[in-house]
PDB file of C-alpha atoms in Angstrom:
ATOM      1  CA  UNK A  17     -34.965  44.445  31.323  1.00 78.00           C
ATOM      2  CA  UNK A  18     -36.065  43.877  27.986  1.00 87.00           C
ATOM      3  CA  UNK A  19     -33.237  42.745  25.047  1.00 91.00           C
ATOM      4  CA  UNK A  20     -32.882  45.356  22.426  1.00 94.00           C
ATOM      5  CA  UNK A  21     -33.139  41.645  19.742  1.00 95.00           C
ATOM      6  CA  UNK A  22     -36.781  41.931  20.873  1.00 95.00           C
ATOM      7  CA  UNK A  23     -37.336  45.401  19.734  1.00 95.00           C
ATOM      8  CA  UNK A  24     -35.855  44.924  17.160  1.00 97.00           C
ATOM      9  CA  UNK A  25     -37.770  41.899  16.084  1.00 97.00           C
ATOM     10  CA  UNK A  26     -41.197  43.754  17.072  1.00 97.00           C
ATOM     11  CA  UNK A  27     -40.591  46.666  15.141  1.00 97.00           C
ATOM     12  CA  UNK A  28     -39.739  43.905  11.880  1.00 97.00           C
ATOM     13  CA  UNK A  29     -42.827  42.465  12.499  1.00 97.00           C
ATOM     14  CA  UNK A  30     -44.641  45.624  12.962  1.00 97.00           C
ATOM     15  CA  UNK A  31     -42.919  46.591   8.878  1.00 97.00           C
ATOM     16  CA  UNK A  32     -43.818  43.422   7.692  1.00 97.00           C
ATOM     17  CA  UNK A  33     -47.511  43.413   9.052  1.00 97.00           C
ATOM     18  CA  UNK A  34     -48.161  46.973   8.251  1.00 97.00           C
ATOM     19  CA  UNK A  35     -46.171  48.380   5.631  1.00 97.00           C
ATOM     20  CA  UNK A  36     -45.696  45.400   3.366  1.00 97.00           C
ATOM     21  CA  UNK A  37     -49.247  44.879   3.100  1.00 97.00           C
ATOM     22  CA  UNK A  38     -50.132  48.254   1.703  1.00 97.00           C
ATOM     23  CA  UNK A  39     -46.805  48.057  -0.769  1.00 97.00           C
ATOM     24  CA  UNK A  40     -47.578  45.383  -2.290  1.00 97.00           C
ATOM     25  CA  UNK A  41     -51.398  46.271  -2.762  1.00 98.00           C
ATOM     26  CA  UNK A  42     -49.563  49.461  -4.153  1.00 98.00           C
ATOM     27  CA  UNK A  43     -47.163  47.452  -6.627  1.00 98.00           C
ATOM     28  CA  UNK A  44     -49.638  45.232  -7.888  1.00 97.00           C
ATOM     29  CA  UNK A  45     -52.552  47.119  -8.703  1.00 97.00           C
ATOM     30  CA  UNK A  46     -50.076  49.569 -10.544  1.00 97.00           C
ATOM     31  CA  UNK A  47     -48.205  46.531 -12.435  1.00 96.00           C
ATOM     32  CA  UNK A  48     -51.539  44.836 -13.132  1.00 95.00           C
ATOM     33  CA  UNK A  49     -53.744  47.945 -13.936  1.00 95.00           C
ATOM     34  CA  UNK A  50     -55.730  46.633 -11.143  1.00 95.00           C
ATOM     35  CA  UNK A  51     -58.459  49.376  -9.819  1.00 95.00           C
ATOM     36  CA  UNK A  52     -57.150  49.655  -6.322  1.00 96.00           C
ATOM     37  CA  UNK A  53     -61.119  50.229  -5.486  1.00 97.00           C
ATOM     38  CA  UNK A  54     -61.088  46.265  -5.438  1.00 97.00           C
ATOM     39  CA  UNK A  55     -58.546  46.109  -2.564  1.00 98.00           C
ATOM     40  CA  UNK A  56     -60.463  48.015  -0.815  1.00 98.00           C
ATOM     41  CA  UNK A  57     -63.297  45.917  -1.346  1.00 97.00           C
ATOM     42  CA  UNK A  58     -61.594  43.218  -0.170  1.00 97.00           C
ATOM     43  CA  UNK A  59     -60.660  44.967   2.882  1.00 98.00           C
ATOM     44  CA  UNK A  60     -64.245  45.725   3.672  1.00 98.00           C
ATOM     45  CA  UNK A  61     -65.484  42.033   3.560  1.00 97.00           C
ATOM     46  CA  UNK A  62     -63.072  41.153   6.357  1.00 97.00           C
ATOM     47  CA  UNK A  63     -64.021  43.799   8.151  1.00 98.00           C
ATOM     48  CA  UNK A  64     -67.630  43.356   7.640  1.00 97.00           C
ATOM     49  CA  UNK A  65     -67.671  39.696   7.897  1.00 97.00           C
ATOM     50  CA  UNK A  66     -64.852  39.202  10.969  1.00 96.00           C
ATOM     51  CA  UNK A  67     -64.802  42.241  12.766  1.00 96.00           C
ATOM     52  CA  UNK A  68     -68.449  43.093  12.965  1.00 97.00           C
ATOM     53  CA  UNK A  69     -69.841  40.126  12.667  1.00 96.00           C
ATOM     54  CA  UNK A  70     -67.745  36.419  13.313  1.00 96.00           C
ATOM     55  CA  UNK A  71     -65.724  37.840  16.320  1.00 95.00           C
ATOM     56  CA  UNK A  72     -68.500  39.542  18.297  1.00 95.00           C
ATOM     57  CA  UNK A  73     -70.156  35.785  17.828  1.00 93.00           C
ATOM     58  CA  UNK A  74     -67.048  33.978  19.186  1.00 93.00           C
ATOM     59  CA  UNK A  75     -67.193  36.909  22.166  1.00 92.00           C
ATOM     60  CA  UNK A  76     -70.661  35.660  22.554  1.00 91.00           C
ATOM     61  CA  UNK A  77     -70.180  31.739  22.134  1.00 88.00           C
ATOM     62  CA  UNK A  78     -67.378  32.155  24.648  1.00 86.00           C
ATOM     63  CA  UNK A  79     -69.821  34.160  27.218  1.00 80.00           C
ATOM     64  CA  UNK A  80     -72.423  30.891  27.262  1.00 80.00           C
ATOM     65  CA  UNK A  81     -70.482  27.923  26.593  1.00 76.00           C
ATOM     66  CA  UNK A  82     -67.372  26.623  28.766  1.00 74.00           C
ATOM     67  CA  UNK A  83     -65.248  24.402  26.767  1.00 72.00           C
ATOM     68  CA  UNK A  84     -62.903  22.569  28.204  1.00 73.00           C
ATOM     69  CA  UNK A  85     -59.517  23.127  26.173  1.00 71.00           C
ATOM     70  CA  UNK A  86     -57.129  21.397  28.265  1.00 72.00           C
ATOM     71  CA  UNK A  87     -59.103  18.152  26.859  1.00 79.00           C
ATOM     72  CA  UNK A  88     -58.213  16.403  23.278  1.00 79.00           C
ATOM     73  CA  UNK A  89     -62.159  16.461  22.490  1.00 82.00           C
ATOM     74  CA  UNK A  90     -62.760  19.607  24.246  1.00 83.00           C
ATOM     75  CA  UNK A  91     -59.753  21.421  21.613  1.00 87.00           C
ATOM     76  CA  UNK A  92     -60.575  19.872  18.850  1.00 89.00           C
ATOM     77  CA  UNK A  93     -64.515  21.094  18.715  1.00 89.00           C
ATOM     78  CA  UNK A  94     -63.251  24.296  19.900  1.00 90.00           C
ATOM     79  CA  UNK A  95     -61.053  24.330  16.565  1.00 92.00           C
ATOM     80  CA  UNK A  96     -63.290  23.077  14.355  1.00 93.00           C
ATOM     81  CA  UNK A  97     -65.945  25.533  15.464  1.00 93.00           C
ATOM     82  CA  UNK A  98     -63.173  28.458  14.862  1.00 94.00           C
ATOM     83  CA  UNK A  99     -62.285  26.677  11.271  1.00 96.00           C
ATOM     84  CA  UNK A 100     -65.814  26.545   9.798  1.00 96.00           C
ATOM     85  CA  UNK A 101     -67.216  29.496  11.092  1.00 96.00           C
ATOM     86  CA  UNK A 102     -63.843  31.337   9.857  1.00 97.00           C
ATOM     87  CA  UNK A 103     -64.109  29.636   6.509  1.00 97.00           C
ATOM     88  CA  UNK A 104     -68.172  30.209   5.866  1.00 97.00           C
ATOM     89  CA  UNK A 105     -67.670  33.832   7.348  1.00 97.00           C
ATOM     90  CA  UNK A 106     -64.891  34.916   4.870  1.00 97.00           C
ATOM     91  CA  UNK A 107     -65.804  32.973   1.787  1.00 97.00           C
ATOM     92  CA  UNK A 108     -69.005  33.733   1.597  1.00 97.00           C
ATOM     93  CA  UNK A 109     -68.417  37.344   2.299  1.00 97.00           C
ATOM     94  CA  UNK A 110     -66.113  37.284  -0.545  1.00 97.00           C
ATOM     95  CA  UNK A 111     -68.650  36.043  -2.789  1.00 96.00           C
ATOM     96  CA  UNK A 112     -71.131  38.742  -1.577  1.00 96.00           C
ATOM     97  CA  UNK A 113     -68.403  41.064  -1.844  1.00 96.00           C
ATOM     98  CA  UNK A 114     -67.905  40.079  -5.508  1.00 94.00           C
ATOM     99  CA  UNK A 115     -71.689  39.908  -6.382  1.00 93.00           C
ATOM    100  CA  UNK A 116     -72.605  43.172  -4.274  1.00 95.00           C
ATOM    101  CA  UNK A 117     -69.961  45.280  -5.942  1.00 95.00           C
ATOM    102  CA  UNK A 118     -70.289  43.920  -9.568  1.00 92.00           C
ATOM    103  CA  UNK A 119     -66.107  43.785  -9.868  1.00 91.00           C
ATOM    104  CA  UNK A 120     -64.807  41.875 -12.909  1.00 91.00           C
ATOM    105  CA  UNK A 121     -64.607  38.357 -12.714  1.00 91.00           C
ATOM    106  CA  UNK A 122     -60.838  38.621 -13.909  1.00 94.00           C
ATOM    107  CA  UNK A 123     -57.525  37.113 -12.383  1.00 96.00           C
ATOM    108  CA  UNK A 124     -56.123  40.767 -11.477  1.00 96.00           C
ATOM    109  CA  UNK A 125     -59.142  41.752  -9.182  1.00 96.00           C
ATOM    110  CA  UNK A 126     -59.496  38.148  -7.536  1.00 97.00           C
ATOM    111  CA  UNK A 127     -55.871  38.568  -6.301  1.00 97.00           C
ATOM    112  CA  UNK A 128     -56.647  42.672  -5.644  1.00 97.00           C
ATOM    113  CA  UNK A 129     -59.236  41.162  -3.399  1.00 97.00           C
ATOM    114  CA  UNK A 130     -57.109  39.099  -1.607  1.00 98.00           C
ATOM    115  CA  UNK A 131     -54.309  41.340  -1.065  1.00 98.00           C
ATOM    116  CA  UNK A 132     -57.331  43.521   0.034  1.00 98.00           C
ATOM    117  CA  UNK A 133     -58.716  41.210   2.634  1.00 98.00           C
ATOM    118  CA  UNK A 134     -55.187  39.667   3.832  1.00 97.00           C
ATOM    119  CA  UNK A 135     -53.739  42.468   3.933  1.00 97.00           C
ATOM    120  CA  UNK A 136     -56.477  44.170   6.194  1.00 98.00           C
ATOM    121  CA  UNK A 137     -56.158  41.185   8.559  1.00 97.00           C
ATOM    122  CA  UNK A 138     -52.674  41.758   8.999  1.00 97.00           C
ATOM    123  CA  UNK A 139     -53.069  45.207   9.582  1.00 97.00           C
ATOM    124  CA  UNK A 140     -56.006  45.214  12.127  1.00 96.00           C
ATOM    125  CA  UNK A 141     -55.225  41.780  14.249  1.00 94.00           C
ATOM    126  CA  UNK A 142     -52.004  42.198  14.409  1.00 96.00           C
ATOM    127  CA  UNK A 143     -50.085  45.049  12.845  1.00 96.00           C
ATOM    128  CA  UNK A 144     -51.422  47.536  15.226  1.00 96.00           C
ATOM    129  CA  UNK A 145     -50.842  45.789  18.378  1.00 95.00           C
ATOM    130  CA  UNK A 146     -47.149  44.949  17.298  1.00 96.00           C
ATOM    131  CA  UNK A 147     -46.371  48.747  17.229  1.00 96.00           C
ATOM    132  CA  UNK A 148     -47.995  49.023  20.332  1.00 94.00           C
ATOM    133  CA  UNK A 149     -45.630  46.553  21.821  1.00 94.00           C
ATOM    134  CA  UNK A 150     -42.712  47.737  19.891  1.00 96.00           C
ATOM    135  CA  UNK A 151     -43.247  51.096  21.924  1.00 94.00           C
ATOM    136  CA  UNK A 152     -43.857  49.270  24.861  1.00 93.00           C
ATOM    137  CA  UNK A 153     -40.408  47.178  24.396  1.00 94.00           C
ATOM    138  CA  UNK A 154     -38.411  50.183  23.505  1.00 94.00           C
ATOM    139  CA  UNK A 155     -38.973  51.365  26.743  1.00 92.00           C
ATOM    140  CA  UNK A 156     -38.762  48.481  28.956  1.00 91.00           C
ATOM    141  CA  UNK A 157     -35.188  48.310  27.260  1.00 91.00           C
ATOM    142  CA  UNK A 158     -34.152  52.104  27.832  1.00 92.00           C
ATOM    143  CA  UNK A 159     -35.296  50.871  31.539  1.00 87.00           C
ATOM    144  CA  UNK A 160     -37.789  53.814  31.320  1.00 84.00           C
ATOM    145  CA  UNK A 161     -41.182  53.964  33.427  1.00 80.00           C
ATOM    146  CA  UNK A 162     -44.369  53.091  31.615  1.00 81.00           C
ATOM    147  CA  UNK A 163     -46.791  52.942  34.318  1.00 82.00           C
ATOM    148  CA  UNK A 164     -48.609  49.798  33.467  1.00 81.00           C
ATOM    149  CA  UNK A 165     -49.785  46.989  35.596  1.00 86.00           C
ATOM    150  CA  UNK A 166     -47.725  43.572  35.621  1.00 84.00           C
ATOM    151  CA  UNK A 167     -49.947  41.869  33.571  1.00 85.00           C
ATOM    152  CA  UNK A 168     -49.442  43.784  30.846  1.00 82.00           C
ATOM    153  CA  UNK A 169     -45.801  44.082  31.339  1.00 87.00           C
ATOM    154  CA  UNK A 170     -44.676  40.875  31.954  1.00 89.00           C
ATOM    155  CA  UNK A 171     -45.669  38.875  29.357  1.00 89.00           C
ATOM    156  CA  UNK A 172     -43.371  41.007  27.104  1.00 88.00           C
ATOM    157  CA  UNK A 173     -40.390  40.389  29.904  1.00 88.00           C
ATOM    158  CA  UNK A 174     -41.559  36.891  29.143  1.00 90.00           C
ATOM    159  CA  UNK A 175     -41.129  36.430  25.752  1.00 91.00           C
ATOM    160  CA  UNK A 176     -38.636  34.868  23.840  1.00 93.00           C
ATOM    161  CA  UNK A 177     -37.142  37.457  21.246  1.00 93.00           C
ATOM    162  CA  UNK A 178     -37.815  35.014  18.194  1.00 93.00           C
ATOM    163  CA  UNK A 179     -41.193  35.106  18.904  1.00 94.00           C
ATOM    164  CA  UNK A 180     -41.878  38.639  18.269  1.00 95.00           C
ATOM    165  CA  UNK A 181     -40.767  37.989  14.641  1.00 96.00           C
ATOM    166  CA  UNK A 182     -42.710  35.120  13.937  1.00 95.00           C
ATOM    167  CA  UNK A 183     -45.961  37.478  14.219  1.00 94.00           C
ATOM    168  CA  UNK A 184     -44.689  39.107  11.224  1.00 96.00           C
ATOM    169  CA  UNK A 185     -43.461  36.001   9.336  1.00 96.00           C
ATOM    170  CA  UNK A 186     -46.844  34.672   9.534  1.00 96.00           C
ATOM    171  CA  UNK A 187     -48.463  37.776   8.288  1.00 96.00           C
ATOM    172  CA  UNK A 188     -46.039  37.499   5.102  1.00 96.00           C
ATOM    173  CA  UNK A 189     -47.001  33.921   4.730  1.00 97.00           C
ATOM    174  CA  UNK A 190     -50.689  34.201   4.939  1.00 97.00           C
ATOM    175  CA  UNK A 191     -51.406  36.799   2.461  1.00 97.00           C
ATOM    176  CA  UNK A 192     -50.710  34.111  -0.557  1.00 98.00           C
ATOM    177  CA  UNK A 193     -53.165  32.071   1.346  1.00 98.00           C
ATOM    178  CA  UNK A 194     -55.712  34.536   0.991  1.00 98.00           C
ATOM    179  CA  UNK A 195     -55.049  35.643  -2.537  1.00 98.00           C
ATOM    180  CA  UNK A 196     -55.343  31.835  -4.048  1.00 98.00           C
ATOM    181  CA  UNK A 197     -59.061  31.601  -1.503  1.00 98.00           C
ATOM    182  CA  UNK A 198     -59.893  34.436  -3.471  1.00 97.00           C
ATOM    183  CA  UNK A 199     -58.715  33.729  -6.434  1.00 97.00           C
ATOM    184  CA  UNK A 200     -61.186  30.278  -6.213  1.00 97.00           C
ATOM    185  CA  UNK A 201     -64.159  32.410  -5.319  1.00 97.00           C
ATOM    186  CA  UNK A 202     -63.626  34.892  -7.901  1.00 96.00           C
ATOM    187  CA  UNK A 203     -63.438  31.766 -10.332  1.00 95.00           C
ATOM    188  CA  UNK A 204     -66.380  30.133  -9.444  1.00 95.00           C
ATOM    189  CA  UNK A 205     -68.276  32.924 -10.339  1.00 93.00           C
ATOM    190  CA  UNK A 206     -66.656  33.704 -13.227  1.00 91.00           C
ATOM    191  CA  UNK A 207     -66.613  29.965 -14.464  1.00 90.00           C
ATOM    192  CA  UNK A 208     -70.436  29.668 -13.272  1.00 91.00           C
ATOM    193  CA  UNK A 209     -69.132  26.868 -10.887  1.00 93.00           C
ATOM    194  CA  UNK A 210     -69.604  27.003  -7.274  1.00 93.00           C
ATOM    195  CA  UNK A 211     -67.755  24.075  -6.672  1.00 96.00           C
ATOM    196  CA  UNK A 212     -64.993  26.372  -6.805  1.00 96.00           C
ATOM    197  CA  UNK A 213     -66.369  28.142  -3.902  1.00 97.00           C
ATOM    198  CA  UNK A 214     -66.850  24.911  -1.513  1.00 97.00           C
ATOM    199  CA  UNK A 215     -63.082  24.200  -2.649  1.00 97.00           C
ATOM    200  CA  UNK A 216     -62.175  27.524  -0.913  1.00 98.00           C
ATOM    201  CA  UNK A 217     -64.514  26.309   2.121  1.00 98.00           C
ATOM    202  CA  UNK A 218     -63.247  23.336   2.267  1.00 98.00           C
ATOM    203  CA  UNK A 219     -59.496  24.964   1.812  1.00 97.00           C
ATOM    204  CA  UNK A 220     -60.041  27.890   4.667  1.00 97.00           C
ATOM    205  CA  UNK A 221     -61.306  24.896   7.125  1.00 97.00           C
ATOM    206  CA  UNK A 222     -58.241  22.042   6.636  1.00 96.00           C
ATOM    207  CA  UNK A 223     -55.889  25.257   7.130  1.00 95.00           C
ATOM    208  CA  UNK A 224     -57.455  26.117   9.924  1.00 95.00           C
ATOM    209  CA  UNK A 225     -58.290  23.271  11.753  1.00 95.00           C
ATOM    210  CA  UNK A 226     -54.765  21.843  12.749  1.00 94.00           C
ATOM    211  CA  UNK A 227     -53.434  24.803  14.215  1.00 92.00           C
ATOM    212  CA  UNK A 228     -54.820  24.806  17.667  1.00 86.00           C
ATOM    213  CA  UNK A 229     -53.837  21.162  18.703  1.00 87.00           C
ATOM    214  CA  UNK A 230     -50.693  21.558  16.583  1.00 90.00           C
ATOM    215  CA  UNK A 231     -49.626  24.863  19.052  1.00 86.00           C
ATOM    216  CA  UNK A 232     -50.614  23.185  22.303  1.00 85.00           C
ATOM    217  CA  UNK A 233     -49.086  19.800  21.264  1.00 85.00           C
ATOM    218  CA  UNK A 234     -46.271  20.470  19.382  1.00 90.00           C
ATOM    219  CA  UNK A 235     -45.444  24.273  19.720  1.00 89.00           C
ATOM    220  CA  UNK A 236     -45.710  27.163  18.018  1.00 90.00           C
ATOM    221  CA  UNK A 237     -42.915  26.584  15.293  1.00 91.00           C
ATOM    222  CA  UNK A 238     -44.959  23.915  14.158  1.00 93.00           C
ATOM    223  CA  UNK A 239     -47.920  26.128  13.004  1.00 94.00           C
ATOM    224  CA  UNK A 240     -45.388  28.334  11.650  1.00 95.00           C
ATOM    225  CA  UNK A 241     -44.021  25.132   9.538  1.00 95.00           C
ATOM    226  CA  UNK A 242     -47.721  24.269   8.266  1.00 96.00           C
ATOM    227  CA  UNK A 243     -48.784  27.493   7.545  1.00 97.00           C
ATOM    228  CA  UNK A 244     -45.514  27.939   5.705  1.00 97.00           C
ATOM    229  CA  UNK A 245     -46.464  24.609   4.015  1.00 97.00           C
ATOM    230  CA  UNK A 246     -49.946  25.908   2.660  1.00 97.00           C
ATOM    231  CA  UNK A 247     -48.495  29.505   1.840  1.00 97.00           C
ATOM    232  CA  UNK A 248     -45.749  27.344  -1.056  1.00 98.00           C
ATOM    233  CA  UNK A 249     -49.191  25.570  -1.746  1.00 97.00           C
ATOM    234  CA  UNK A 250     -51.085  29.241  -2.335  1.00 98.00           C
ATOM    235  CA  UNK A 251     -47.937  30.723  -4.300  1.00 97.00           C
ATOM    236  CA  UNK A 252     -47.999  27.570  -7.076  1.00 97.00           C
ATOM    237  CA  UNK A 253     -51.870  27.329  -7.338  1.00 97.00           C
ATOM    238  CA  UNK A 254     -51.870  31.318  -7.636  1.00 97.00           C
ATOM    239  CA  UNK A 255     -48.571  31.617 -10.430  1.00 94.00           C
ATOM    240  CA  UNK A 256     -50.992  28.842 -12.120  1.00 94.00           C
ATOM    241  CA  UNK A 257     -53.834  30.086 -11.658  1.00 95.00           C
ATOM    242  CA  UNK A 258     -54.415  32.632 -14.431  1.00 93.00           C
ATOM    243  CA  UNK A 259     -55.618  29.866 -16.819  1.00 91.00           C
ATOM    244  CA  UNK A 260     -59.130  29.439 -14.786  1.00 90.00           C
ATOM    245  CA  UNK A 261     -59.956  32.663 -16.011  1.00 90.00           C
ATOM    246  CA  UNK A 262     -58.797  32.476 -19.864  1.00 76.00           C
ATOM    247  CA  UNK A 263     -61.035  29.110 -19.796  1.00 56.00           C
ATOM    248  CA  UNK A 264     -64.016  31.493 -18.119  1.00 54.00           C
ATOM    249  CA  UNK A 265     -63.487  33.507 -21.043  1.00 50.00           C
ATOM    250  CA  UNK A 266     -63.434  31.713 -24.259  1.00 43.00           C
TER     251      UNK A 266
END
């Protein structure tokens, strides 16, 4: 039987990957004066670029290649491979994004975008198969039938309670992330640099990179830790960021 803690913790993370997202695309755009158009823009490019196009390439890369993960070497080409392609997939679909839409190379749209694209992410990988679990869990806990097979059941008898929340948490922590990588791409353009654009590359592929050793060698809580750790990075570069743009501008 399944504690009612872990409903309750799926159905937080299920608000906080779902709901929270669209509020606070919501709040901002109406604060800012931001055309909400440019969210959805944002959502589009990581839809576009992951969805239909980097994940059915990891499906296929996957289907050909056996890579030994229980290996040091084998894990951390395995990562690296899921950093850059992550980082050149997104960034560069935010770029096109920017370009292919003409949007304003201002600070208000660059973080539009990213609540756009984040937000998207959270919704699609995760926020939807949360609720489905939540459901799932809110039987197992009445003690109700659901008719599924064990494999689908018992990894959810399996589960410590906690860790249905951190799903959430590190939906709430990654949006910043995103925001400040668009934020950089939207400045590049706008400042006619592109080194701006390698930075958020560069950026997407260090965050990246550490977390799949990190979770089989030191645990989950410690990706949770580093991501937390970037995410206080994103929030000061993005309260700061507003002067890349005035610069753009005079």
């Amino acid at each position: 039987m399944v504690p009612w803690t872990s409903v309750i913790f799926s159905l937080i993370s299920a608000v906080l990957s779902i709901i929270v997202p669209v509020v606070a695309a919501i709040w901002f755009c109406r604060r800012q004066q931001a055309p909400f158009s440019t969210v959805l823009v944002g959502a589009l490019t990581f839809f576009v670029m992951q969805v239909l196009l980097r994940i059915p390439l990891l499906l296929v890369v996957n289907h050909f290649f056996s890579i030994e993960l229980e290996t040091t070497k084998g894990l951390l080409l395995y990562s690296a491979f899921l950093a850059i392609t992550a980082a050149l997939f997104e960034e560069f679909g935010r770029l096109g994004a920017f370009k292919i839409f003409r949007l304003q190379g201002d600070w208000k749209n660059a973080v539009a975008m990213g609540i756009g694209h984040g937000g998207i992410e959270s919704i699609l990988l995760v926020g939807i198969n949360v609720a489905a679990n939540t459901i799932l869990l809110a039987l197992l806990a009445m003690d109700l039938p659901i008719g599924l097979p064990p494999e689908v059941v018992q990894p959810l008898l399996d589960t410590a309670p906690y860790m249905f929340l951190l799903a959430g948490i590190e939906r709430i922590l990654t949006l910043p992330i995103h925001i400040a990588l668009s934020i950089l791409v939207v400045a590049g353009v706008a400042r006619k640099n592109y080194g701006y654009v390698a930075l958020a590359i560069a950026a997407h592929f260090l965050l990246n990179f550490p977390l799949g050793w990190m979770g089989q060698n030191w645990g989950v809580l410690s990706t949770e830790l580093y991501i937390l750790l970037c995410s206080v990075v994103a929030w000061l570069f993005i309260f700061r960021s507003r002067a890349l743009f005035k610069e753009s501008d005079s």
